[in-house]
CSV table of C-alpha atoms in Angstrom, one decimal:
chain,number,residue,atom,x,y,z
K,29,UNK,CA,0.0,0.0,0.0
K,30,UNK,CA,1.4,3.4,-1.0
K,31,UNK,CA,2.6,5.7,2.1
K,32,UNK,CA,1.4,9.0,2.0
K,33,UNK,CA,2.2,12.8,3.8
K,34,UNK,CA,0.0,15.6,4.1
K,35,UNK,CA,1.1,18.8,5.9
K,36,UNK,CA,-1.6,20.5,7.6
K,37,UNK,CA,-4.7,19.0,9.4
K,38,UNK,CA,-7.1,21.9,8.6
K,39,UNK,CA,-10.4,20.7,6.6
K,40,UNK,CA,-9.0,19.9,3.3
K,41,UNK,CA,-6.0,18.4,5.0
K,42,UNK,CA,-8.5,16.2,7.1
K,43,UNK,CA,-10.8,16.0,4.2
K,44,UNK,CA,-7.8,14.6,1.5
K,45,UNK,CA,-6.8,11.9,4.5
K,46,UNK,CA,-10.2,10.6,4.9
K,47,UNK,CA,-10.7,10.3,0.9
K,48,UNK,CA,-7.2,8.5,0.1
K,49,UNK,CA,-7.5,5.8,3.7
K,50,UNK,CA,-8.9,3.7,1.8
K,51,UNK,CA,-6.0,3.4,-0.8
K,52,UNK,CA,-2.9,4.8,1.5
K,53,UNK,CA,-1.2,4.2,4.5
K,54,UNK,CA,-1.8,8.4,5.4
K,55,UNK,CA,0.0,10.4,8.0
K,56,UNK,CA,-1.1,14.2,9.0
K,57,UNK,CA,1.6,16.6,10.0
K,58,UNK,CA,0.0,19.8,12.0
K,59,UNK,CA,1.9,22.3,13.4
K,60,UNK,CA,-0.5,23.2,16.4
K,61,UNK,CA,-1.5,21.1,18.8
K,62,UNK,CA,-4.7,20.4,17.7
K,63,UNK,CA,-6.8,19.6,14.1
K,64,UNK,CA,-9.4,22.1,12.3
K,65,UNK,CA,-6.8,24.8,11.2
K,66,UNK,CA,-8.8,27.8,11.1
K,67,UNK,CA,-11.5,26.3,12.3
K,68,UNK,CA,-10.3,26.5,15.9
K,69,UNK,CA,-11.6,27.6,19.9
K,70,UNK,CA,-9.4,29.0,22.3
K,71,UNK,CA,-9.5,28.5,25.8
K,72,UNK,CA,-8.5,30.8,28.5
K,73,UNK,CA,-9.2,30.2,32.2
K,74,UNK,CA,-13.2,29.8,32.0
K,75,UNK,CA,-13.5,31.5,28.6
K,76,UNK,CA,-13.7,29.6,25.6
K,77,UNK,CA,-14.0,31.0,22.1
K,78,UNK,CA,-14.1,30.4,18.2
K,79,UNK,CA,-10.7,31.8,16.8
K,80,UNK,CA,-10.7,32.2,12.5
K,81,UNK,CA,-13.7,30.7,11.0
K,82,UNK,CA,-16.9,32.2,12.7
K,83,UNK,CA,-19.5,30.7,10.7
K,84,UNK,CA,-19.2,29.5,7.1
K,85,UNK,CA,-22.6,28.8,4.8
K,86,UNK,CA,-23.2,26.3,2.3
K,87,UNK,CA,-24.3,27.2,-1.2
K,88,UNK,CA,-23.3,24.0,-3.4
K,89,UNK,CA,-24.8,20.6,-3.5
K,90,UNK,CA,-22.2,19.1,-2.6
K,91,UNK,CA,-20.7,21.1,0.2
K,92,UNK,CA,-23.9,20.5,1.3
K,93,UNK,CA,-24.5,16.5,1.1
K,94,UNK,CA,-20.8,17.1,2.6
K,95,UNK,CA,-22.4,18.6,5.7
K,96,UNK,CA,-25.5,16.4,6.0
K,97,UNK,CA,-23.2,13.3,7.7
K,98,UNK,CA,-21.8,15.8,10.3
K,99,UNK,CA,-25.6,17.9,10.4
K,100,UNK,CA,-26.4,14.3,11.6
K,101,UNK,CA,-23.6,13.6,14.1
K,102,UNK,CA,-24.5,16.9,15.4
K,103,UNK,CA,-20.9,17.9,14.6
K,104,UNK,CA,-22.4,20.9,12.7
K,105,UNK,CA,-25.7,22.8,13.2
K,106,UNK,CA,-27.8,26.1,12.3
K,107,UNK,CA,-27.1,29.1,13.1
K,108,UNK,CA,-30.2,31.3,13.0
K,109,UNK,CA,-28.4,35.0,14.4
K,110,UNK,CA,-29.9,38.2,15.1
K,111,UNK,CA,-28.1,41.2,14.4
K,112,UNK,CA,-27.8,45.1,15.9
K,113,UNK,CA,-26.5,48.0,14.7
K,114,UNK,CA,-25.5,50.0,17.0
K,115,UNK,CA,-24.4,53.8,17.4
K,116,UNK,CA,-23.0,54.6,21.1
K,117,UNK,CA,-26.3,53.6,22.8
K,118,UNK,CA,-28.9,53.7,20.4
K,119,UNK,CA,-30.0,50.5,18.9
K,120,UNK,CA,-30.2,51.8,14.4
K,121,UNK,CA,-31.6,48.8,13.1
K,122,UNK,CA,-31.8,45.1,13.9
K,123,UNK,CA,-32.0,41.7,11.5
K,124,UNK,CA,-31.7,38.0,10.9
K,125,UNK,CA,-30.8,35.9,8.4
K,126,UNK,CA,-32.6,34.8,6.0
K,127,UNK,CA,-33.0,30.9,5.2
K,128,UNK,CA,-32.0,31.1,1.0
K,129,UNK,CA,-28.3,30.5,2.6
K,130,UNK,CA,-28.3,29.1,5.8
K,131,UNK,CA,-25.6,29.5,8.4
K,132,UNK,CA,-23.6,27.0,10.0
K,133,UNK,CA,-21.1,26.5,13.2
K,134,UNK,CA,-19.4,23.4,14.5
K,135,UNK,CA,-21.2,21.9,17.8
K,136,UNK,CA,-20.8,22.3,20.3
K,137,UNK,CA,-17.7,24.7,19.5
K,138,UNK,CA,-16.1,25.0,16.0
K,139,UNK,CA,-13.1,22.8,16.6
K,140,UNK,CA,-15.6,19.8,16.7
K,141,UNK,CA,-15.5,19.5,12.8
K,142,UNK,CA,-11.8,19.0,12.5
K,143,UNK,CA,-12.3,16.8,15.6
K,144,UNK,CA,-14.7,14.4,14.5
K,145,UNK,CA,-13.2,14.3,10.7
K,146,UNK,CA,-9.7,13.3,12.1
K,147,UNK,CA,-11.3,10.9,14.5
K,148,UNK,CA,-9.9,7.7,12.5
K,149,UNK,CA,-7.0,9.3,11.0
K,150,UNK,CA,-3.1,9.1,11.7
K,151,UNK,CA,-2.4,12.7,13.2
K,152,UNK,CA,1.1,13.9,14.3
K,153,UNK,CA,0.5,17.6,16.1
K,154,UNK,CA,3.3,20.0,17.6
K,155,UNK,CA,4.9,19.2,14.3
K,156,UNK,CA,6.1,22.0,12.0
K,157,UNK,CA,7.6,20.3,8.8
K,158,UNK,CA,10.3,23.0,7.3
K,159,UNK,CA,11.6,20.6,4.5
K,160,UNK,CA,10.7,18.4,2.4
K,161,UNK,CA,13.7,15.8,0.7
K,162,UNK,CA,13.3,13.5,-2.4
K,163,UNK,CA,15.5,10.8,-1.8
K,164,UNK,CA,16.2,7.3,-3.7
K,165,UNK,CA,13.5,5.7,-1.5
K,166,UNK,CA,11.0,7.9,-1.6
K,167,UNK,CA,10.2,11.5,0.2
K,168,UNK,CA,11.4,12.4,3.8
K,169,UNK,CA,10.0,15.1,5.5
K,170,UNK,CA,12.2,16.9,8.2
K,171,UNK,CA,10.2,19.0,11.0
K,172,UNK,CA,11.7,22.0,12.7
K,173,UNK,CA,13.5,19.8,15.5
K,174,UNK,CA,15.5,17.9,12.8
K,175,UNK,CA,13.6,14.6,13.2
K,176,UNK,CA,13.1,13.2,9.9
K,177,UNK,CA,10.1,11.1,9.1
K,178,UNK,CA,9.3,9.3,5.7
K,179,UNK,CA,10.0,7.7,3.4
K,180,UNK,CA,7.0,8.6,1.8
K,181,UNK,CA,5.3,7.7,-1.9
């Protein structure tokens, strides 16, 4: 079975792994510690909050029959906001969104997309790889420690 790399474990690095397991032997390499890329929370004391990707829609058939397996986990849900404008105290005008493009946010917090897609998937975090070497065996990738890991097809 063929060995293959992919740097990053943000949704189309998670996304590429899940596609080619059948077929490869597939290794992750993510520089953070965790998976989702921008599609992270942060966590600070007792505060917790989404960091990059705030919401993202889904206009395409088949970003949508993408989301429909992790709608059903309850990975992903709805997110039906209200909005304010404001100017100093006064409340201008208020709104929703409308349902012709809905609005969607990992549940329970956005990093649980990238969790649950790299849930069966060979990740190696807190690894930044800074080269990448074509050798008579195949590729080795070297991460910013040195350590070399490969080969790779």
């Amino acid at each position: 079975m063929k060995s293959v790399a992919i740097i990053g474990a943000g949704l189309s690095g998670l996304v590429v792994a899940q596609r080619l397991q059948a077929s490869a032997d597939v290794t992750l390499f993510e520089k953070s510690r965790g998976v989702g890329g921008r599609m992270a929370t942060r966590y600070a004391d007792e505060i917790e909050f989404d960091h990059g990707a705030q919401f993202f829609t889904a206009r395409s058939r088949a970003f949508k029959s993408f989301l429909q397996p992790l709608i059903d986990a309850g990975v992903v849900a709805q997110w039906n906001a209200d909005f304010a404008e404001l100017d100093r105290n006064e409340v201008k005008s208020t709104r929703s969104w409308d349902d012709e493009y809905p609005h969607y946010v990992g549940a329970p917090r956005m990093n649980a997309i990238g969790k649950h897609l790299a849930a069966d998937l060979n990740v190696v975090n807190q690894t930044a790889v800074t080269n990448i070497e074509r050798r008579a065996d195949g590729w080795t990738l070297v991460d910013d420690s040195g350590a070399e890991s490969g080969p790779f097809d």
